Amino acid sequence: MPASLFAPLTERPSLNRVLLRTLVVIAYLIIFAPVTMIVVTSFFSQEIVSFPPTALTWRWYVNAWDKPEFFRGLLTSLQIALIAAAIGVPIGTAAALAIVRGEFPGKQAISALLLAPLAVPGVVAGSGLYMFYVLAENALDRDIKATTEGLVAAHVLLTIPWTVRLVVASLQGLDRAAEEAAANLGASPFTVFRRITLPMMRPGIVAAAMFSFIQSFENLDLSLLLVGPGRITLPVAMLNYLEFRIDPTLAAVATVQILIVGVLMVVTDRFVKLSRVV
Amino acid sequence: MTLAEGMRGKGGASAKAASPGTALLVLPACLLVLGLLIGPMLLMFRISLNQFSPTQLMIEAFSFGNYARAAADPYYQEIILTTLGMALLCTALTLVIAFPAAYWLGRLQSRWKSLVVIATLFPLLVGNVVRSAGWMALFTREGLINTALLKAHLIGEPLTLMYTPKAVVFGIIAVVLPYMILTIASVIESIPRDLEDAAANLGASGFSQFWRVILPLSAPGVAAGSILVFVLCMNTYATAVLLGGPRFKMMAPAIFDQFVRGNNWPMGATLAFMLLAVTMSFTIFGSIAFARRYRAR
């Protein structure tokens, strides 16, 4: 790490400084060790993960691409995350607008309700939906569990609290003078919204879209009971594989997932300063 | 927190009266959460009152028998105690490991700061399966830790690390550390540096500055972070399954097993509802404590 990171601490007594640095490094080692490990081992040429590597290779990426469970899992996860974010972000944004700008009783309770999906453990929410889906399947005589619709419905639930939270935060910091000026100059309420309010909300909405997509894309707990043959998301496919073995093919798949999340964060950070919205 | 502030901000915004239709925009989201979360939770509670029968699977009933059984049967007792014990242990260890890093991050004044925050956040968004897989690559017989220790002649035989509670503790701590660091760091940022300098000028050692100034003032962050982390530990699924192995049972994997292997909906619903009750009461307690803190300001 660059020395400038520690600059503010230079005036402290040196023993404390060394101790603090060591503890900080240990904490970040624990955080980064597993992610780094996966990326590194995906290039090892031996079949079983062992050290040191005999040679380095790209072969496992080809191998992973050829495994239908991972390839289809990736497509399924991308598809579900895209649809869930496309549905959840507009709905959550509308709710955020109502919470900040609307007048209605029980606002506190409704806000708590919309944040509830974050507070309910994923496996618990998944169990409830699983029973709900099975009973509805029996009543309606059609498949819901292990369908795209069933998974999307569950994942939209994940996108609502993130969207509401991030868009409310962006709305509250918004100066209304520009909107009033536009209205005074004769813009209709719809024009004011489209030309002034919406562009000013953009950072919050972009951040919400990214978080919604990632929350859905990497979700395991909620999806566990809702997947089925032919409709398995990538995290569930990886979990099933890992229950038998850890090998460089799996590491390659995991590295691809890490890469997708990383690229999304970098791209989003160009629009919104992520360190400020979270 | 953000929501509470948002609602407070509303007062200033009402200079221009909102059209009455604005309030209706909240409806789709509410219906969605009611239909896909609250409804299924009520259904789950109702099913937890039913009885399980190996032949008919589920018999309509209205009794708290499953809850009594979960509390009395040693099999379920062990699961519940393991989960609570792991959650307490991991929360305590996480707090100790996170605090120095949080202090450092909170006091950091550098153009790299936002990069550090994003880097702290990044592993969170990668998902628990990937991170558990990383620990597996470290913990197996041929993994990095055993290889390094063998090469250094510190051990003669490879250690058994995989499928032990120790491995799960490491895995969980790595998962929850970023939450604890970011929560505490945001509170430390708001503690004026002058207080430390004043304490130092008055002769306080580095340790007593930490113990008598920084720690008491960061208590709200410590409390909020600990509650959040405790709840996340209680809910652990992937880490427990992958690093603890099939015989290590925590609540979330046990719930999954009731549905998938046992086809026992009433018991699965009972365990799920118990987990929900514990985690929700902690979350609600935490948010009430927070609301009080914000009002006091």
Coordinates of C-alpha atoms in Angstrom, one line a residue:
Chain A
M1 CA 0.0 0.0 0.0
P2 CA 1.3 3.5 -0.7
A3 CA 2.8 5.2 2.3
S4 CA 0.5 8.2 1.8
L5 CA -2.4 6.1 3.1
F6 CA -0.9 6.3 6.6
A7 CA 0.1 10.0 6.3
P8 CA -2.4 11.3 8.9
L9 CA -1.0 9.0 11.5
T10 CA 2.7 10.1 11.3
E11 CA 2.4 12.3 14.4
R12 CA 1.4 9.3 16.6
P13 CA 4.0 7.6 18.7
S14 CA 5.7 5.0 16.6
L15 CA 5.0 1.9 18.6
N16 CA 1.2 2.5 18.4
R17 CA 1.5 3.3 14.7
V18 CA 3.3 0.0 13.9
L19 CA 0.7 -1.9 16.0
L20 CA -2.2 -0.1 14.3
R21 CA -0.7 -0.7 10.8
T22 CA -0.2 -4.4 11.6
L23 CA -3.8 -4.8 12.8
V24 CA -5.2 -3.0 9.8
V25 CA -3.2 -5.2 7.4
I26 CA -4.5 -8.3 9.2
A27 CA -8.1 -7.2 8.9
Y28 CA -7.7 -6.5 5.2
L29 CA -5.8 -9.7 4.7
I30 CA -8.8 -11.7 6.1
I31 CA -11.2 -9.7 3.8
F32 CA -9.1 -10.1 0.6
A33 CA -7.5 -13.6 1.1
P34 CA -10.4 -15.6 -0.2
V35 CA -11.1 -13.5 -3.2
T36 CA -7.5 -13.3 -4.2
M37 CA -7.1 -17.0 -3.6
I38 CA -9.8 -17.9 -6.1
V39 CA -8.5 -15.6 -8.8
V40 CA -4.9 -17.0 -8.4
T41 CA -5.9 -20.7 -8.3
S42 CA -8.0 -20.4 -11.5
F43 CA -4.7 -20.1 -13.4
F44 CA -3.0 -23.1 -11.8
S45 CA -2.5 -25.9 -14.3
Q46 CA -2.9 -28.9 -11.9
E47 CA -6.3 -30.5 -11.6
I48 CA -6.4 -30.4 -7.8
V49 CA -5.8 -27.0 -6.1
S50 CA -2.3 -27.3 -4.6
F51 CA 0.7 -25.2 -4.1
P52 CA 2.9 -24.1 -5.7
P53 CA 1.5 -24.2 -9.3
T54 CA 3.4 -26.4 -11.7
A55 CA 2.5 -24.1 -14.6
L56 CA -0.1 -21.4 -15.4
T57 CA -2.9 -21.9 -17.9
W58 CA -6.1 -20.4 -19.3
R59 CA -7.5 -23.9 -19.9
W60 CA -10.0 -23.9 -17.0
Y61 CA -11.8 -20.9 -18.4
V62 CA -12.5 -22.9 -21.6
N63 CA -13.4 -25.9 -19.5
A64 CA -15.9 -23.9 -17.4
W65 CA -17.4 -22.4 -20.6
D66 CA -18.0 -25.9 -21.8
K67 CA -19.8 -27.1 -18.6
P68 CA -23.5 -26.6 -19.2
E69 CA -24.4 -26.1 -15.5
F70 CA -22.1 -23.0 -15.3
F71 CA -22.8 -21.6 -18.7
R72 CA -26.6 -21.9 -18.3
G73 CA -26.3 -20.8 -14.7
L74 CA -24.5 -17.6 -15.8
L75 CA -27.1 -16.9 -18.5
T76 CA -30.0 -17.6 -16.0
S77 CA -28.5 -15.3 -13.4
L78 CA -27.8 -12.5 -15.8
Q79 CA -31.3 -12.7 -17.3
I80 CA -33.0 -12.8 -13.9
A81 CA -30.9 -10.0 -12.5
L82 CA -31.6 -7.8 -15.5
I83 CA -35.4 -8.3 -15.4
A84 CA -35.6 -8.0 -11.7
A85 CA -33.7 -4.7 -11.7
A86 CA -35.7 -3.5 -14.7
I87 CA -39.0 -4.1 -12.7
G88 CA -37.8 -3.3 -9.2
V89 CA -35.9 0.0 -9.8
P90 CA -38.9 1.9 -11.3
I91 CA -41.2 0.6 -8.6
G92 CA -38.8 1.4 -5.9
T93 CA -38.1 4.9 -7.4
A94 CA -41.8 5.7 -7.5
A95 CA -42.1 4.6 -3.8
A96 CA -39.1 6.8 -2.9
L97 CA -40.7 9.8 -4.6
A98 CA -43.9 9.2 -2.7
I99 CA -42.0 8.9 0.6
V100 CA -40.1 12.1 0.2
R101 CA -42.6 14.3 -1.6
G102 CA -46.1 12.8 -0.9
E103 CA -48.4 13.4 2.0
F104 CA -49.9 10.4 3.6
P105 CA -50.3 8.9 7.0
G106 CA -48.2 6.0 8.4
K107 CA -45.1 7.0 6.4
Q108 CA -42.8 5.6 9.0
A109 CA -44.6 2.2 8.9
I110 CA -44.6 2.1 5.1
S111 CA -40.9 2.9 5.0
A112 CA -40.2 0.1 7.4
L113 CA -42.3 -2.2 5.3
L114 CA -40.3 -1.4 2.2
L115 CA -37.0 -2.0 3.9
A116 CA -38.3 -5.3 5.4
P117 CA -36.9 -7.5 2.7
L118 CA -33.4 -6.6 3.9
A119 CA -34.2 -7.6 7.5
V120 CA -35.7 -11.0 6.8
P121 CA -33.1 -13.7 6.5
G122 CA -32.8 -15.0 2.9
V123 CA -33.4 -18.6 3.7
V124 CA -36.6 -17.7 5.7
A125 CA -38.0 -15.5 3.0
G126 CA -37.1 -18.3 0.5
S127 CA -38.9 -20.9 2.6
G128 CA -42.1 -18.8 2.8
L129 CA -42.1 -18.2 -1.0
Y130 CA -41.4 -21.8 -1.6
M131 CA -44.5 -22.9 0.3
F132 CA -46.5 -20.1 -1.2
Y133 CA -45.4 -21.1 -4.7
V134 CA -46.1 -24.8 -4.2
L135 CA -49.6 -24.1 -2.8
A136 CA -50.3 -21.7 -5.7
E137 CA -49.1 -24.3 -8.2
N138 CA -51.5 -26.8 -6.8
A139 CA -54.4 -24.3 -6.9
L140 CA -53.6 -22.8 -10.3
D141 CA -52.3 -26.0 -11.9
R142 CA -49.2 -24.3 -13.4
D143 CA -45.5 -24.2 -12.7
I144 CA -44.2 -21.3 -10.6
K145 CA -41.2 -22.7 -8.8
A146 CA -38.1 -23.1 -11.0
T147 CA -39.6 -20.7 -13.6
T148 CA -38.1 -17.4 -14.7
E149 CA -41.2 -15.6 -13.4
G150 CA -41.0 -17.2 -10.0
L151 CA -37.3 -16.4 -9.6
V152 CA -37.8 -12.8 -10.9
A153 CA -40.7 -12.2 -8.5
A154 CA -38.5 -13.2 -5.6
H155 CA -35.5 -11.2 -6.8
V156 CA -37.6 -8.0 -7.3
L157 CA -38.2 -8.2 -3.6
L158 CA -34.4 -7.8 -3.1
T159 CA -34.3 -4.7 -5.3
I160 CA -37.0 -2.7 -3.5
P161 CA -35.2 -1.9 -0.3
W162 CA -31.9 -0.9 -2.0
T163 CA -33.7 1.3 -4.5
V164 CA -35.9 3.0 -1.9
R165 CA -32.9 3.6 0.3
L166 CA -30.6 5.0 -2.4
V167 CA -33.2 7.1 -4.2
V168 CA -34.6 8.6 -1.0
A169 CA -31.1 9.6 -0.1
S170 CA -30.5 11.3 -3.5
L171 CA -34.0 13.0 -3.4
Q172 CA -33.5 14.5 0.1
G173 CA -30.3 16.3 -1.0
L174 CA -32.1 17.8 -4.0
D175 CA -32.5 21.6 -4.3
R176 CA -36.0 22.4 -5.3
A177 CA -35.2 25.9 -6.6
A178 CA -34.6 24.6 -10.2
E179 CA -37.9 22.9 -10.2
E180 CA -39.7 26.0 -9.0
A181 CA -38.0 28.1 -11.5
A182 CA -39.0 25.8 -14.3
A183 CA -42.6 25.8 -13.1
N184 CA -42.6 29.6 -12.9
L185 CA -41.4 29.8 -16.4
G186 CA -44.4 27.8 -17.5
A187 CA -43.3 24.2 -17.6
S188 CA -46.0 21.7 -17.0
P189 CA -45.5 19.4 -13.9
F190 CA -44.7 16.5 -16.2
T191 CA -42.0 18.5 -18.0
V192 CA -40.6 19.7 -14.7
F193 CA -40.3 16.1 -13.6
R194 CA -38.9 14.8 -16.9
R195 CA -36.4 17.6 -17.6
I196 CA -35.4 18.7 -14.0
T197 CA -36.3 16.2 -11.3
L198 CA -35.4 13.0 -13.1
P199 CA -32.0 14.1 -14.3
M200 CA -31.2 15.3 -10.8
M201 CA -32.2 11.9 -9.4
R202 CA -29.9 10.1 -11.8
P203 CA -27.0 9.3 -9.5
G204 CA -29.4 7.7 -7.0
I205 CA -31.1 5.7 -9.7
V206 CA -27.9 4.5 -11.3
A207 CA -26.6 3.4 -7.9
A208 CA -29.9 1.7 -7.2
A209 CA -29.8 -0.1 -10.5
M210 CA -26.3 -1.4 -9.9
F211 CA -27.0 -2.6 -6.3
S212 CA -30.3 -4.2 -7.4
F213 CA -28.5 -6.0 -10.3
I214 CA -25.7 -7.2 -8.1
Q215 CA -27.9 -8.2 -5.2
S216 CA -29.9 -10.4 -7.5
F217 CA -26.9 -11.7 -9.5
E218 CA -25.0 -13.0 -6.4
N219 CA -28.1 -14.1 -4.4
L220 CA -28.0 -17.5 -3.0
D221 CA -30.1 -17.8 0.2
L222 CA -33.4 -16.6 -1.2
S223 CA -33.0 -18.6 -4.5
L224 CA -32.0 -21.9 -2.9
L225 CA -35.5 -23.4 -2.6
L226 CA -36.9 -21.7 -5.7
V227 CA -34.5 -23.1 -8.3
G228 CA -35.1 -26.4 -10.0
P229 CA -34.0 -28.5 -13.0
G230 CA -33.2 -26.3 -16.0
R231 CA -33.6 -23.1 -13.9
I232 CA -30.5 -22.9 -11.7
T233 CA -28.8 -19.6 -10.9
L234 CA -25.0 -19.4 -11.0
P235 CA -24.5 -19.1 -7.2
V236 CA -26.6 -22.2 -6.6
A237 CA -24.8 -24.1 -9.4
M238 CA -21.5 -23.2 -7.8
L239 CA -22.7 -24.2 -4.3
N240 CA -23.8 -27.6 -5.7
Y241 CA -20.5 -28.2 -7.4
L242 CA -18.5 -27.1 -4.3
E243 CA -20.3 -29.6 -2.0
F244 CA -18.2 -32.2 -3.9
R245 CA -14.9 -30.5 -4.8
I246 CA -13.0 -27.3 -5.2
D247 CA -11.0 -27.3 -8.4
P248 CA -9.6 -24.7 -10.8
T249 CA -12.7 -24.9 -13.1
L250 CA -14.9 -23.7 -10.2
A251 CA -12.2 -21.0 -9.5
A252 CA -12.5 -19.9 -13.1
V253 CA -16.3 -19.5 -12.9
A254 CA -15.9 -17.6 -9.6
T255 CA -13.3 -15.3 -11.2
V256 CA -15.7 -14.5 -14.0
Q257 CA -18.4 -13.6 -11.4
I258 CA -15.8 -11.4 -9.5
L259 CA -14.9 -9.7 -12.8
I260 CA -18.6 -9.0 -13.6
V261 CA -19.2 -7.4 -10.2
G262 CA -15.9 -5.5 -10.4
V263 CA -16.6 -4.1 -13.8
L264 CA -20.1 -3.0 -12.8
M265 CA -18.7 -1.2 -9.7
V266 CA -16.1 0.6 -11.7
V267 CA -18.6 1.7 -14.4
T268 CA -21.1 2.8 -11.8
D269 CA -18.4 4.7 -9.9
R270 CA -17.9 6.9 -13.0
F271 CA -21.5 8.1 -12.7
V272 CA -21.8 8.2 -8.9
K273 CA -19.2 8.3 -6.3
L274 CA -19.9 4.9 -4.7
S275 CA -18.1 5.8 -1.5
R276 CA -20.6 8.6 -1.0
V277 CA -23.8 6.8 -1.7
V278 CA -23.2 3.8 0.6
Chain B
M1 CA -31.3 6.2 9.0
T2 CA -31.4 7.6 5.5
L3 CA -35.2 7.2 5.4
A4 CA -35.7 9.0 8.7
E5 CA -33.6 11.9 7.4
G6 CA -35.5 11.9 4.2
M7 CA -38.8 12.3 6.0
R8 CA -37.4 15.1 8.0
G9 CA -36.3 16.8 4.8
K10 CA -39.9 16.7 3.6
G11 CA -40.8 19.7 5.8
G12 CA -38.7 22.0 3.7
A13 CA -39.9 20.4 0.5
S14 CA -43.5 21.1 1.1
A15 CA -43.1 24.8 0.2
K16 CA -44.5 23.7 -3.1
A17 CA -47.6 21.6 -2.3
A18 CA -47.2 18.0 -3.6
S19 CA -49.9 16.8 -5.9
P20 CA -52.1 14.4 -4.0
G21 CA -51.3 11.7 -6.6
T22 CA -47.7 11.5 -5.5
A23 CA -48.6 9.5 -2.4
L24 CA -50.2 6.8 -4.6
L25 CA -46.7 6.1 -6.2
V26 CA -45.9 4.1 -3.0
L27 CA -48.6 1.6 -3.7
P28 CA -47.0 -0.8 -6.2
A29 CA -43.9 -1.3 -4.0
C30 CA -46.1 -1.9 -0.9
L31 CA -48.3 -4.4 -2.7
L32 CA -45.2 -6.2 -3.9
V33 CA -43.7 -6.5 -0.4
L34 CA -47.1 -7.4 1.1
G35 CA -47.7 -10.1 -1.5
L36 CA -44.3 -11.6 -1.8
L37 CA -42.9 -11.2 1.7
I38 CA -45.5 -10.5 4.4
G39 CA -48.1 -12.9 2.9
P40 CA -45.7 -15.8 2.7
M41 CA -44.5 -15.0 6.2
L42 CA -48.0 -15.2 7.6
L43 CA -48.6 -18.4 5.6
M44 CA -45.4 -19.8 7.1
F45 CA -46.5 -19.0 10.6
R46 CA -49.8 -20.8 10.0
I47 CA -48.0 -23.8 8.6
S48 CA -45.7 -23.9 11.6
L49 CA -48.9 -24.7 13.7
N50 CA -49.7 -27.7 11.6
Q51 CA -48.5 -31.3 12.3
F52 CA -46.1 -33.4 10.3
S53 CA -47.0 -37.0 9.4
P54 CA -44.6 -39.2 7.5
T55 CA -47.4 -40.6 5.4
Q56 CA -49.7 -37.6 4.7
L57 CA -46.8 -35.0 5.1
M58 CA -49.0 -32.3 6.6
I59 CA -52.1 -32.5 8.9
E60 CA -54.1 -29.4 9.6
A61 CA -53.8 -28.5 13.2
F62 CA -53.5 -25.4 15.5
S63 CA -50.9 -26.1 18.1
F64 CA -47.5 -24.8 19.2
G65 CA -46.3 -28.4 19.5
N66 CA -43.5 -27.9 16.9
Y67 CA -42.1 -24.9 18.8
A68 CA -42.1 -27.0 22.0
R69 CA -40.4 -29.8 20.2
A70 CA -37.7 -27.5 18.7
A71 CA -37.0 -26.2 22.2
A72 CA -37.0 -29.6 23.9
D73 CA -35.5 -32.0 21.4
P74 CA -31.7 -32.3 21.8
Y75 CA -31.2 -32.4 18.0
Y76 CA -32.8 -29.0 17.5
Q77 CA -31.4 -27.7 20.8
E78 CA -27.9 -28.4 19.4
I79 CA -28.6 -26.5 16.2
I80 CA -30.0 -23.5 18.0
L81 CA -27.1 -23.4 20.5
T82 CA -24.5 -23.9 17.8
T83 CA -26.0 -21.0 15.8
L84 CA -26.2 -18.7 18.8
G85 CA -22.7 -19.6 20.0
M86 CA -21.2 -19.1 16.5
A87 CA -23.0 -15.8 16.1
L88 CA -21.8 -14.5 19.5
L89 CA -18.2 -15.7 19.0
C90 CA -17.9 -14.4 15.4
T91 CA -19.4 -11.0 16.4
A92 CA -17.0 -10.6 19.2
L93 CA -14.0 -11.6 17.1
T94 CA -15.1 -9.4 14.2
L95 CA -15.4 -6.4 16.5
V96 CA -11.9 -6.8 17.8
I97 CA -10.4 -7.3 14.3
A98 CA -12.5 -4.6 12.7
F99 CA -11.9 -1.8 15.2
P100 CA -8.3 -0.9 14.3
A101 CA -9.2 -1.0 10.6
A102 CA -12.3 1.1 11.2
Y103 CA -10.3 3.7 13.1
W104 CA -7.7 3.9 10.4
L105 CA -10.4 4.2 7.7
G106 CA -12.3 6.8 9.7
R107 CA -9.3 8.9 10.2
L108 CA -7.9 8.5 6.7
Q109 CA -7.5 11.7 4.8
S110 CA -6.2 10.8 1.5
R111 CA -7.3 11.0 -2.1
W112 CA -7.2 7.2 -2.0
K113 CA -9.9 7.1 0.6
S114 CA -12.9 6.5 -1.7
L115 CA -10.8 3.7 -3.3
V116 CA -10.3 2.1 0.0
V117 CA -14.1 2.3 0.8
I118 CA -14.9 0.7 -2.5
A119 CA -12.3 -2.0 -2.0
T120 CA -13.8 -2.7 1.4
L121 CA -17.2 -2.9 -0.2
F122 CA -16.2 -5.0 -3.1
P123 CA -15.9 -8.4 -1.4
L124 CA -19.3 -7.9 0.1
L125 CA -20.8 -7.7 -3.4
V126 CA -19.0 -10.8 -4.7
G127 CA -21.2 -13.2 -2.7
N128 CA -20.6 -15.8 0.0
V129 CA -20.2 -18.8 -2.3
V130 CA -17.2 -17.3 -4.0
R131 CA -15.6 -16.3 -0.8
S132 CA -16.2 -19.7 0.8
A133 CA -14.6 -21.3 -2.2
G134 CA -11.5 -19.1 -1.6
W135 CA -11.2 -20.4 2.0
M136 CA -11.5 -23.9 0.7
A137 CA -8.5 -23.3 -1.5
L138 CA -6.6 -22.2 1.6
F139 CA -7.9 -24.9 4.0
T140 CA -7.7 -28.2 2.1
R141 CA -4.9 -30.8 2.8
E142 CA -3.1 -29.6 -0.3
G143 CA -4.1 -26.0 0.3
L144 CA -1.9 -23.0 0.8
I145 CA -1.9 -23.1 4.6
N146 CA -0.9 -26.7 4.9
T147 CA 1.7 -26.5 2.2
A148 CA 3.3 -23.5 3.7
L149 CA 3.4 -25.0 7.2
L150 CA 4.8 -28.3 5.9
K151 CA 7.5 -26.5 3.8
A152 CA 8.5 -24.5 6.9
H153 CA 8.7 -27.8 8.9
L154 CA 6.3 -26.3 11.5
I155 CA 4.1 -29.4 11.2
G156 CA 4.8 -33.0 10.2
E157 CA 1.3 -33.9 9.1
P158 CA -1.2 -31.8 7.2
L159 CA -3.7 -30.2 9.6
T160 CA -7.4 -30.9 9.3
L161 CA -8.9 -27.5 8.7
M162 CA -11.8 -28.1 6.3
Y163 CA -15.1 -29.2 7.8
T164 CA -14.3 -27.9 11.2
P165 CA -16.0 -25.1 13.2
K166 CA -12.7 -23.2 13.1
A167 CA -13.0 -23.0 9.3
V168 CA -16.5 -21.7 9.6
V169 CA -15.4 -19.0 12.1
F170 CA -12.8 -17.8 9.7
G171 CA -15.3 -17.8 6.8
I172 CA -18.0 -15.9 8.7
I173 CA -15.6 -13.3 10.0
A174 CA -14.3 -12.6 6.5
V175 CA -17.9 -12.2 5.3
V176 CA -19.0 -9.8 8.0
L177 CA -15.8 -7.8 8.5
P178 CA -16.5 -5.2 5.8
Y179 CA -20.0 -4.4 7.4
M180 CA -18.4 -3.8 10.8
I181 CA -15.5 -1.7 9.5
L182 CA -17.7 0.5 7.4
T183 CA -20.3 1.0 10.2
I184 CA -17.7 1.9 12.8
A185 CA -15.6 4.0 10.5
S186 CA -18.6 6.3 9.6
V187 CA -19.0 7.0 13.4
I188 CA -15.3 7.6 13.9
E189 CA -15.2 10.1 11.1
S190 CA -17.6 12.2 13.0
I191 CA -15.5 12.3 16.2
P192 CA -13.4 15.5 16.1
R193 CA -9.7 14.9 16.1
D194 CA -9.2 17.7 18.5
L195 CA -10.5 15.4 21.3
E196 CA -7.6 13.0 20.8
D197 CA -5.1 15.9 20.6
A198 CA -6.6 17.4 23.8
A199 CA -6.3 14.1 25.6
A200 CA -2.7 13.7 24.3
N201 CA -1.8 17.2 25.4
L202 CA -3.1 16.4 28.8
G203 CA -0.8 13.5 29.0
A204 CA -3.0 10.6 27.9
S205 CA -1.1 7.6 26.4
G206 CA -2.1 6.2 23.1
F207 CA -3.9 3.4 24.9
S208 CA -5.8 5.6 27.2
Q209 CA -6.8 7.9 24.3
F210 CA -8.3 4.8 22.7
W211 CA -9.8 3.5 25.9
R212 CA -11.2 6.7 27.4
V213 CA -11.9 8.9 24.3
I214 CA -12.3 6.9 21.0
L215 CA -14.0 3.8 22.3
P216 CA -16.7 5.5 24.3
L217 CA -17.5 8.0 21.5
S218 CA -17.7 5.3 18.9
A219 CA -20.1 3.2 21.0
P220 CA -23.1 3.9 18.7
G221 CA -21.1 2.5 15.7
V222 CA -20.0 -0.5 17.7
A223 CA -23.5 -1.2 18.8
A224 CA -25.0 -0.8 15.3
G225 CA -22.3 -2.8 13.7
S226 CA -22.5 -5.6 16.3
I227 CA -26.2 -6.0 15.9
L228 CA -26.0 -6.1 12.1
V229 CA -23.1 -8.6 12.2
F230 CA -24.8 -10.8 14.8
V231 CA -27.9 -11.0 12.6
L232 CA -25.8 -11.8 9.5
C233 CA -23.9 -14.5 11.5
M234 CA -27.2 -16.1 12.6
N235 CA -28.3 -16.3 8.9
T236 CA -25.1 -17.9 7.6
Y237 CA -25.8 -20.5 5.0
A238 CA -23.1 -21.0 2.3
T239 CA -20.2 -20.6 4.7
A240 CA -21.6 -23.2 7.2
V241 CA -22.4 -25.7 4.4
L242 CA -19.2 -25.4 2.5
L243 CA -16.6 -24.9 5.3
G244 CA -18.4 -26.8 8.1
G245 CA -19.4 -29.8 6.1
P246 CA -22.5 -31.9 6.1
R247 CA -22.5 -32.6 9.8
F248 CA -22.0 -29.1 11.0
K249 CA -25.5 -27.7 11.5
M250 CA -26.6 -24.1 11.8
M251 CA -30.1 -22.7 11.6
A252 CA -30.3 -21.8 7.9
P253 CA -29.0 -25.1 6.6
A254 CA -31.2 -26.9 9.0
I255 CA -34.3 -25.1 7.7
F256 CA -33.3 -25.9 4.1
D257 CA -32.9 -29.6 5.1
Q258 CA -36.4 -29.7 6.6
F259 CA -37.9 -28.7 3.3
V260 CA -35.7 -30.5 0.9
R261 CA -34.6 -33.7 2.6
G262 CA -37.4 -34.2 5.2
N263 CA -40.2 -32.6 3.3
N264 CA -41.3 -31.5 6.7
W265 CA -43.0 -28.2 6.1
P266 CA -44.4 -27.7 9.7
M267 CA -41.0 -28.1 11.3
G268 CA -39.2 -26.2 8.6
A269 CA -41.7 -23.3 9.0
T270 CA -41.2 -23.5 12.8
L271 CA -37.4 -23.2 12.6
A272 CA -37.7 -20.5 10.0
F273 CA -40.1 -18.5 12.2
M274 CA -37.8 -18.9 15.2
L275 CA -34.9 -17.6 13.2
L276 CA -37.0 -14.7 11.9
A277 CA -38.2 -13.8 15.4
V278 CA -34.7 -13.7 16.8
T279 CA -33.1 -11.7 14.0
M280 CA -36.1 -9.3 13.6
S281 CA -36.1 -8.5 17.3
F282 CA -32.4 -7.6 17.2
T283 CA -32.9 -5.5 14.0
I284 CA -35.9 -3.7 15.5
F285 CA -34.1 -3.1 18.8
G286 CA -31.2 -1.7 16.9
S287 CA -33.3 0.7 14.8
I288 CA -35.1 1.9 17.9
A289 CA -31.8 2.6 19.6
F290 CA -30.7 4.5 16.4
A291 CA -33.9 6.5 16.2
R292 CA -33.2 7.7 19.8
R293 CA -29.7 8.7 18.9
Y294 CA -30.9 10.7 15.9
R295 CA -33.6 12.5 17.9
A296 CA -31.1 13.5 20.6
R297 CA -29.1 15.4 18.0

